[in-house]
């Protein structure tokens, strides 16, 4: 049993001796530390970045030849922020492109991380199984699988189905309330199909709301998702948006059209199916080349709840 020399510590005769005696106690005199603790404004640690659907689709098509969902469970390409060494696209969110071949089923599992999917290309017969209910996945649909809901994917259509997954997994890794389970049946039985499921924000409904609200951005109602806010906006050809700067992370998915965005000085050209990110405090604006629809997924609800959400001056 180590006997700690408390008297020796309290009688330390010099700062150097104090530092030496404190170090083994897993403590550090704050005034003596060179570790950064605060800075005047967000450091912009993460990089603006862009992923092309054309390239990701090519990679998934190769994976479709090379690996089965029975082995891979999820055939996906995870988007890694160039400034991160982890499976993370922003500080709190991870994005992946996923593909399921006709006739394939991706096993069911559940986890504390919340997830949503944005369908880029899928034929009728593609669906996500959420807690035993088949929820159709059609182009432009957004599917929600809140934390701890069982989910698997199936494609009974005639063509490969491609979609984009967004999860708050890096946030769960940071805070550590991590739980994960494989479904006991591996492939969860489908009790019924429900195109009107509350877990499906159909393209028909969201695009109708978007048209009615034009030119305003609309918020998609997803009360089951506490950590991720979803917004959609339509841009007319040649239209440039106001600049946005926020302490929240913003992920953009191009649902329609093409255009470009300037993210803190970095210019990104995008088209349908692409993903790009504006990490925290990176002022950014968009310009549509042709009529475009952008979906924005953001961790703003988390920052807002904690009192950390701040918008910069445009
Ligand atoms: C995951 O579980 C899914 O369930 C998709 O479909 C993408 C990316 C990273 C980690 C887990 C899914 C994922 C993922």
Tab-separated table of C-alpha atoms and ligand atoms in Angstrom:
chain	number	residue	atom	x	y	z
A	1	UNK	CA	0.000	0.000	0.000
A	2	UNK	CA	1.415	3.298	-1.123
A	3	UNK	CA	1.715	5.795	1.702
A	4	UNK	CA	1.263	9.260	0.352
A	5	UNK	CA	3.530	11.937	1.724
A	6	UNK	CA	0.865	14.526	2.532
A	7	UNK	CA	3.173	16.382	4.905
A	8	UNK	CA	5.894	16.505	2.242
A	9	UNK	CA	3.362	18.024	-0.147
A	10	UNK	CA	2.080	20.635	2.264
A	11	UNK	CA	5.656	21.600	3.122
A	12	UNK	CA	6.844	21.859	-0.487
A	13	UNK	CA	9.593	24.480	-0.467
A	14	UNK	CA	9.409	25.586	-4.104
A	15	UNK	CA	7.022	25.616	-7.061
A	16	UNK	CA	9.180	22.990	-8.780
A	17	UNK	CA	8.823	20.713	-5.784
A	18	UNK	CA	5.077	21.357	-5.715
A	19	UNK	CA	4.777	20.409	-9.416
A	20	UNK	CA	6.800	17.254	-8.807
A	21	UNK	CA	4.701	16.183	-5.820
A	22	UNK	CA	1.339	16.951	-7.465
A	23	UNK	CA	2.032	15.168	-10.793
A	24	UNK	CA	1.712	11.583	-9.402
A	25	UNK	CA	-1.670	12.582	-7.890
A	26	UNK	CA	-3.240	13.012	-11.378
A	27	UNK	CA	-3.576	16.715	-10.817
A	28	UNK	CA	-2.082	19.728	-12.524
A	29	UNK	CA	-1.628	23.310	-11.260
A	30	UNK	CA	-3.841	25.210	-13.718
A	31	UNK	CA	-1.436	28.148	-13.925
A	32	UNK	CA	1.424	25.814	-14.895
A	33	UNK	CA	-0.410	23.985	-17.697
A	34	UNK	CA	0.267	24.717	-21.355
A	35	UNK	CA	-2.841	22.783	-22.444
A	36	UNK	CA	-5.344	25.016	-24.246
A	37	UNK	CA	-8.555	25.358	-22.245
A	38	UNK	CA	-10.460	28.215	-23.825
A	39	UNK	CA	-10.363	30.286	-26.974
A	40	UNK	CA	-12.216	33.394	-28.069
A	41	UNK	CA	-14.453	31.661	-30.622
A	42	UNK	CA	-14.998	28.214	-32.184
A	43	UNK	CA	-11.754	26.841	-33.610
A	44	UNK	CA	-13.139	25.405	-36.859
A	45	UNK	CA	-11.406	22.103	-36.187
A	46	UNK	CA	-13.496	20.197	-38.721
A	47	UNK	CA	-13.145	20.695	-42.457
A	48	UNK	CA	-15.800	21.680	-44.984
A	49	UNK	CA	-16.102	18.628	-47.243
A	50	UNK	CA	-18.019	17.196	-50.193
A	51	UNK	CA	-18.848	13.677	-51.390
A	52	UNK	CA	-20.116	12.935	-54.886
A	53	UNK	CA	-22.988	10.481	-55.340
A	54	UNK	CA	-21.488	9.453	-58.701
A	55	UNK	CA	-18.297	8.309	-56.941
A	56	UNK	CA	-19.993	6.798	-53.879
A	57	UNK	CA	-22.445	4.907	-56.128
A	58	UNK	CA	-19.527	3.518	-58.154
A	59	UNK	CA	-17.908	2.349	-54.908
A	60	UNK	CA	-21.145	0.752	-53.700
A	61	UNK	CA	-21.653	-0.987	-57.050
A	62	UNK	CA	-18.176	-2.515	-56.726
A	63	UNK	CA	-19.009	-3.518	-53.133
A	64	UNK	CA	-22.202	-5.106	-54.489
A	65	UNK	CA	-20.034	-7.462	-56.559
A	66	UNK	CA	-17.531	-8.064	-53.798
A	67	UNK	CA	-19.458	-8.390	-50.530
A	68	UNK	CA	-22.822	-9.730	-49.450
A	69	UNK	CA	-25.109	-8.166	-46.841
A	70	UNK	CA	-25.063	-11.539	-45.053
A	71	UNK	CA	-21.408	-10.786	-44.266
A	72	UNK	CA	-21.256	-6.979	-44.279
A	73	UNK	CA	-24.625	-6.512	-42.479
A	74	UNK	CA	-24.568	-2.942	-43.854
A	75	UNK	CA	-23.055	-2.360	-47.298
A	76	UNK	CA	-22.114	1.243	-46.767
A	77	UNK	CA	-19.429	3.806	-47.396
A	78	UNK	CA	-18.993	5.956	-44.317
A	79	UNK	CA	-18.070	9.601	-44.931
A	80	UNK	CA	-15.035	10.586	-42.890
A	81	UNK	CA	-14.373	14.250	-42.290
A	82	UNK	CA	-10.848	14.967	-43.669
A	83	UNK	CA	-9.942	16.475	-40.278
A	84	UNK	CA	-11.143	13.427	-38.263
A	85	UNK	CA	-9.488	10.093	-37.605
A	86	UNK	CA	-12.786	8.518	-36.502
A	87	UNK	CA	-15.916	7.364	-38.331
A	88	UNK	CA	-17.373	10.853	-38.111
A	89	UNK	CA	-18.539	13.333	-40.728
A	90	UNK	CA	-18.970	16.187	-38.258
A	91	UNK	CA	-18.265	16.329	-34.499
A	92	UNK	CA	-21.675	14.821	-33.643
A	93	UNK	CA	-22.974	13.134	-36.811
A	94	UNK	CA	-21.866	10.417	-39.191
A	95	UNK	CA	-23.156	10.028	-42.735
A	96	UNK	CA	-22.949	6.965	-44.966
A	97	UNK	CA	-24.081	5.935	-48.434
A	98	UNK	CA	-25.747	2.526	-48.352
A	99	UNK	CA	-26.883	0.122	-51.080
A	100	UNK	CA	-29.074	-2.989	-50.962
A	101	UNK	CA	-29.266	-5.235	-54.027
A	102	UNK	CA	-32.553	-6.619	-55.357
A	103	UNK	CA	-33.507	-9.707	-53.348
A	104	UNK	CA	-31.224	-8.778	-50.429
A	105	UNK	CA	-32.078	-8.173	-46.782
A	106	UNK	CA	-29.827	-6.322	-44.324
A	107	UNK	CA	-30.164	-7.843	-40.824
A	108	UNK	CA	-32.007	-5.996	-38.059
A	109	UNK	CA	-30.321	-4.434	-35.079
A	110	UNK	CA	-30.912	-1.585	-32.655
A	111	UNK	CA	-28.741	0.945	-30.892
A	112	UNK	CA	-28.976	4.084	-28.804
A	113	UNK	CA	-27.782	6.187	-31.734
A	114	UNK	CA	-30.663	7.843	-33.593
A	115	UNK	CA	-30.693	7.364	-37.336
A	116	UNK	CA	-32.459	8.590	-40.426
A	117	UNK	CA	-32.214	7.713	-44.093
A	118	UNK	CA	-32.726	9.830	-47.185
A	119	UNK	CA	-33.604	7.777	-50.249
A	120	UNK	CA	-31.676	8.737	-53.385
A	121	UNK	CA	-32.670	5.948	-55.794
A	122	UNK	CA	-34.986	3.022	-55.065
A	123	UNK	CA	-37.558	1.009	-56.984
A	124	UNK	CA	-40.915	0.033	-55.457
A	125	UNK	CA	-40.425	-2.935	-53.135
A	126	UNK	CA	-37.617	-1.339	-51.102
A	127	UNK	CA	-38.437	-0.876	-47.430
A	128	UNK	CA	-36.992	-0.458	-43.952
A	129	UNK	CA	-38.390	-2.711	-41.237
A	130	UNK	CA	-38.923	-0.543	-38.142
A	131	UNK	CA	-40.048	-2.511	-35.069
A	132	UNK	CA	-41.647	-5.187	-37.268
A	133	UNK	CA	-43.391	-2.778	-39.643
A	134	UNK	CA	-42.348	-2.466	-43.278
A	135	UNK	CA	-41.971	1.232	-44.180
A	136	UNK	CA	-41.614	1.946	-47.919
A	137	UNK	CA	-38.484	3.712	-49.145
A	138	UNK	CA	-39.146	5.763	-52.259
A	139	UNK	CA	-36.938	8.364	-53.876
A	140	UNK	CA	-36.964	11.579	-51.803
A	141	UNK	CA	-38.458	9.915	-48.711
A	142	UNK	CA	-36.912	10.433	-45.292
A	143	UNK	CA	-37.141	7.430	-42.943
A	144	UNK	CA	-36.652	7.777	-39.196
A	145	UNK	CA	-35.287	5.069	-36.931
A	146	UNK	CA	-35.082	6.685	-33.487
A	147	UNK	CA	-32.681	5.292	-30.884
A	148	UNK	CA	-33.419	1.689	-29.769
A	149	UNK	CA	-35.940	1.008	-32.539
A	150	UNK	CA	-35.211	-2.261	-34.371
A	151	UNK	CA	-34.323	-1.647	-37.993
A	152	UNK	CA	-33.308	-3.687	-41.014
A	153	UNK	CA	-33.581	-3.078	-44.736
A	154	UNK	CA	-34.955	-5.116	-47.637
A	155	UNK	CA	-35.118	-4.738	-51.383
A	156	UNK	CA	-37.788	-6.760	-53.195
A	157	UNK	CA	-37.597	-4.394	-56.179
A	158	UNK	CA	-35.833	-4.806	-59.513
A	159	UNK	CA	-32.913	-2.407	-59.084
A	160	UNK	CA	-30.293	-1.680	-56.432
A	161	UNK	CA	-31.535	0.810	-53.807
A	162	UNK	CA	-29.257	3.661	-52.690
A	163	UNK	CA	-29.747	5.930	-49.739
A	164	UNK	CA	-27.902	8.167	-47.308
A	165	UNK	CA	-27.801	7.330	-43.589
A	166	UNK	CA	-27.290	9.992	-40.944
A	167	UNK	CA	-26.640	8.916	-37.329
A	168	UNK	CA	-25.733	10.793	-34.147
A	169	UNK	CA	-23.204	8.059	-33.390
A	170	UNK	CA	-20.196	10.364	-32.710
A	171	UNK	CA	-22.339	12.156	-30.104
A	172	UNK	CA	-23.249	8.843	-28.473
A	173	UNK	CA	-19.558	7.859	-28.531
A	174	UNK	CA	-18.656	11.159	-26.868
A	175	UNK	CA	-21.290	10.951	-24.111
A	176	UNK	CA	-20.998	7.141	-23.870
A	177	UNK	CA	-24.621	6.017	-23.365
A	178	UNK	CA	-23.820	3.344	-25.977
A	179	UNK	CA	-25.967	0.227	-26.299
A	180	UNK	CA	-26.178	-2.047	-29.331
A	181	UNK	CA	-28.020	-5.328	-29.953
A	182	UNK	CA	-28.441	-7.665	-32.907
A	183	UNK	CA	-32.062	-8.705	-33.439
A	184	UNK	CA	-32.629	-12.138	-31.852
A	185	UNK	CA	-34.184	-13.359	-35.117
A	186	UNK	CA	-31.400	-11.737	-37.241
A	187	UNK	CA	-33.985	-10.908	-39.918
A	188	UNK	CA	-36.875	-9.348	-38.013
A	189	UNK	CA	-40.238	-10.704	-39.227
A	190	UNK	CA	-42.426	-8.132	-41.008
A	191	UNK	CA	-45.901	-8.105	-39.429
A	192	UNK	CA	-47.394	-5.559	-41.831
A	193	UNK	CA	-46.488	-2.759	-44.226
A	194	UNK	CA	-47.437	0.840	-43.423
A	195	UNK	CA	-46.816	3.548	-46.057
A	196	UNK	CA	-48.374	6.066	-43.605
A	197	UNK	CA	-45.955	5.211	-40.798
A	198	UNK	CA	-44.952	8.126	-38.561
A	199	UNK	CA	-41.360	7.025	-39.293
A	200	UNK	CA	-41.786	7.949	-42.980
A	201	UNK	CA	-41.667	11.558	-44.145
A	202	UNK	CA	-42.783	10.948	-47.709
A	203	UNK	CA	-41.449	12.947	-50.624
A	204	UNK	CA	-45.044	13.700	-51.609
A	205	UNK	CA	-45.806	15.379	-48.260
A	206	UNK	CA	-42.508	17.206	-47.796
A	207	UNK	CA	-42.388	18.515	-51.373
A	208	UNK	CA	-46.007	19.759	-51.086
A	209	UNK	CA	-45.100	21.612	-47.842
A	210	UNK	CA	-41.982	22.984	-49.530
A	211	UNK	CA	-43.972	24.341	-52.488
A	212	UNK	CA	-46.508	25.953	-50.132
A	213	UNK	CA	-43.778	27.638	-48.051
A	214	UNK	CA	-41.560	28.747	-50.943
A	215	UNK	CA	-39.154	30.551	-50.727
A	216	UNK	CA	-38.862	29.724	-47.010
A	217	UNK	CA	-36.970	26.796	-45.570
A	218	UNK	CA	-39.320	24.272	-43.933
A	219	UNK	CA	-38.686	22.217	-40.807
A	220	UNK	CA	-39.561	18.531	-41.150
A	221	UNK	CA	-41.565	17.354	-38.163
A	222	UNK	CA	-39.590	14.515	-36.606
A	223	UNK	CA	-40.560	14.595	-32.907
A	224	UNK	CA	-38.976	11.177	-32.326
A	225	UNK	CA	-35.536	12.560	-33.203
A	226	UNK	CA	-34.313	14.639	-30.261
A	227	UNK	CA	-30.752	15.253	-31.431
A	228	UNK	CA	-31.116	16.000	-35.138
A	229	UNK	CA	-33.064	18.822	-36.793
A	230	UNK	CA	-34.206	18.373	-40.398
A	231	UNK	CA	-34.907	21.212	-42.798
A	232	UNK	CA	-35.567	21.461	-46.510
A	233	UNK	CA	-35.314	24.341	-48.924
A	234	UNK	CA	-35.894	24.939	-52.612
A	235	UNK	CA	-33.651	27.278	-54.585
A	236	UNK	CA	-34.587	28.691	-57.940
A	237	UNK	CA	-31.975	28.813	-60.754
A	238	UNK	CA	-29.485	31.595	-60.090
A	239	UNK	CA	-30.762	32.168	-56.542
A	240	UNK	CA	-28.178	32.760	-53.823
A	241	UNK	CA	-29.090	32.177	-50.165
A	242	UNK	CA	-28.247	34.397	-47.225
A	243	UNK	CA	-25.063	33.447	-45.402
A	244	UNK	CA	-25.485	31.178	-42.372
A	245	UNK	CA	-22.979	30.935	-39.521
A	246	UNK	CA	-23.899	28.862	-36.493
A	247	UNK	CA	-22.262	26.914	-33.710
A	248	UNK	CA	-24.267	23.878	-34.940
A	249	UNK	CA	-23.004	21.400	-37.519
A	250	UNK	CA	-24.855	21.351	-40.846
A	251	UNK	CA	-24.974	18.429	-43.267
A	252	UNK	CA	-26.530	19.063	-46.671
A	253	UNK	CA	-27.988	16.405	-48.970
A	254	UNK	CA	-28.829	17.437	-52.535
A	255	UNK	CA	-32.270	16.026	-53.329
A	256	UNK	CA	-32.626	17.792	-56.669
A	257	UNK	CA	-30.731	19.975	-59.103
A	258	UNK	CA	-27.205	21.298	-59.106
A	259	UNK	CA	-25.387	24.331	-57.805
A	260	UNK	CA	-22.503	25.420	-55.651
A	261	UNK	CA	-21.868	26.488	-52.080
A	262	UNK	CA	-19.166	28.602	-50.543
A	263	UNK	CA	-18.249	27.297	-47.104
A	264	UNK	CA	-15.895	29.655	-45.272
A	265	UNK	CA	-14.074	30.360	-48.544
A	266	UNK	CA	-14.134	26.793	-49.921
A	267	UNK	CA	-16.249	26.468	-53.080
A	268	UNK	CA	-18.094	23.174	-53.566
A	269	UNK	CA	-19.960	22.239	-56.765
A	270	UNK	CA	-22.782	19.781	-56.095
A	271	UNK	CA	-25.461	17.789	-57.873
A	272	UNK	CA	-28.292	15.400	-57.007
A	273	UNK	CA	-27.343	12.770	-54.441
A	274	UNK	CA	-24.240	14.619	-53.201
A	275	UNK	CA	-23.479	15.335	-49.549
A	276	UNK	CA	-21.522	18.303	-48.232
A	277	UNK	CA	-20.881	19.585	-44.733
A	278	UNK	CA	-20.522	22.989	-43.144
A	279	UNK	CA	-19.003	22.285	-39.702
A	280	UNK	CA	-19.553	24.624	-36.757
A	281	UNK	CA	-18.945	28.344	-37.174
A	282	UNK	CA	-18.195	28.022	-40.926
A	283	UNK	CA	-20.178	30.781	-42.640
A	284	UNK	CA	-21.736	29.371	-45.794
A	285	UNK	CA	-24.131	30.212	-48.594
A	286	UNK	CA	-25.589	28.318	-51.543
A	287	UNK	CA	-26.240	29.191	-55.161
A	288	UNK	CA	-28.452	27.071	-57.400
A	289	UNK	CA	-27.400	26.477	-61.010
A	290	UNK	CA	-30.730	24.853	-61.735
A	291	UNK	CA	-33.817	24.468	-59.542
A	292	UNK	CA	-32.496	22.646	-56.486
A	293	UNK	CA	-33.772	21.089	-53.267
A	294	UNK	CA	-31.427	20.801	-50.281
A	295	UNK	CA	-32.056	18.824	-47.126
A	296	UNK	CA	-30.192	20.103	-44.069
A	297	UNK	CA	-29.552	17.867	-41.077
A	298	UNK	CA	-28.192	19.651	-38.023
A	299	UNK	CA	-27.317	19.014	-34.392
A	300	UNK	CA	-28.796	22.451	-33.524
A	301	UNK	CA	-31.444	20.845	-31.216
A	302	UNK	CA	-28.600	19.553	-29.003
A	303	UNK	CA	-26.825	22.902	-28.841
A	304	UNK	CA	-30.082	24.747	-28.278
A	305	UNK	CA	-31.066	22.516	-25.348
A	306	UNK	CA	-27.659	23.118	-23.775
A	307	UNK	CA	-27.715	26.879	-24.352
A	308	UNK	CA	-24.802	26.692	-26.832
A	309	UNK	CA	-26.618	27.589	-30.043
A	310	UNK	CA	-25.431	30.859	-31.486
A	311	UNK	CA	-25.904	32.382	-34.922
A	312	UNK	CA	-23.168	34.593	-36.273
A	313	UNK	CA	-23.739	37.830	-38.096
A	314	UNK	CA	-24.148	37.047	-41.792
B	1	LIG	C1	-25.803	1.725	-39.342
B	1	LIG	O1	-26.166	0.969	-38.307
B	1	LIG	C2	-26.654	1.842	-40.446
B	1	LIG	O2	-28.404	0.536	-39.545
B	1	LIG	C3	-26.274	2.646	-41.487
B	1	LIG	O3	-28.542	1.075	-41.625
B	1	LIG	C4	-25.099	3.350	-41.470
B	1	LIG	C5	-23.038	3.983	-40.378
B	1	LIG	C6	-22.180	3.890	-39.324
B	1	LIG	C7	-22.496	3.073	-38.261
B	1	LIG	C8	-23.689	2.359	-38.235
B	1	LIG	C9	-27.955	1.093	-40.538
B	1	LIG	C10	-24.231	3.266	-40.386
B	1	LIG	C11	-24.583	2.444	-39.309
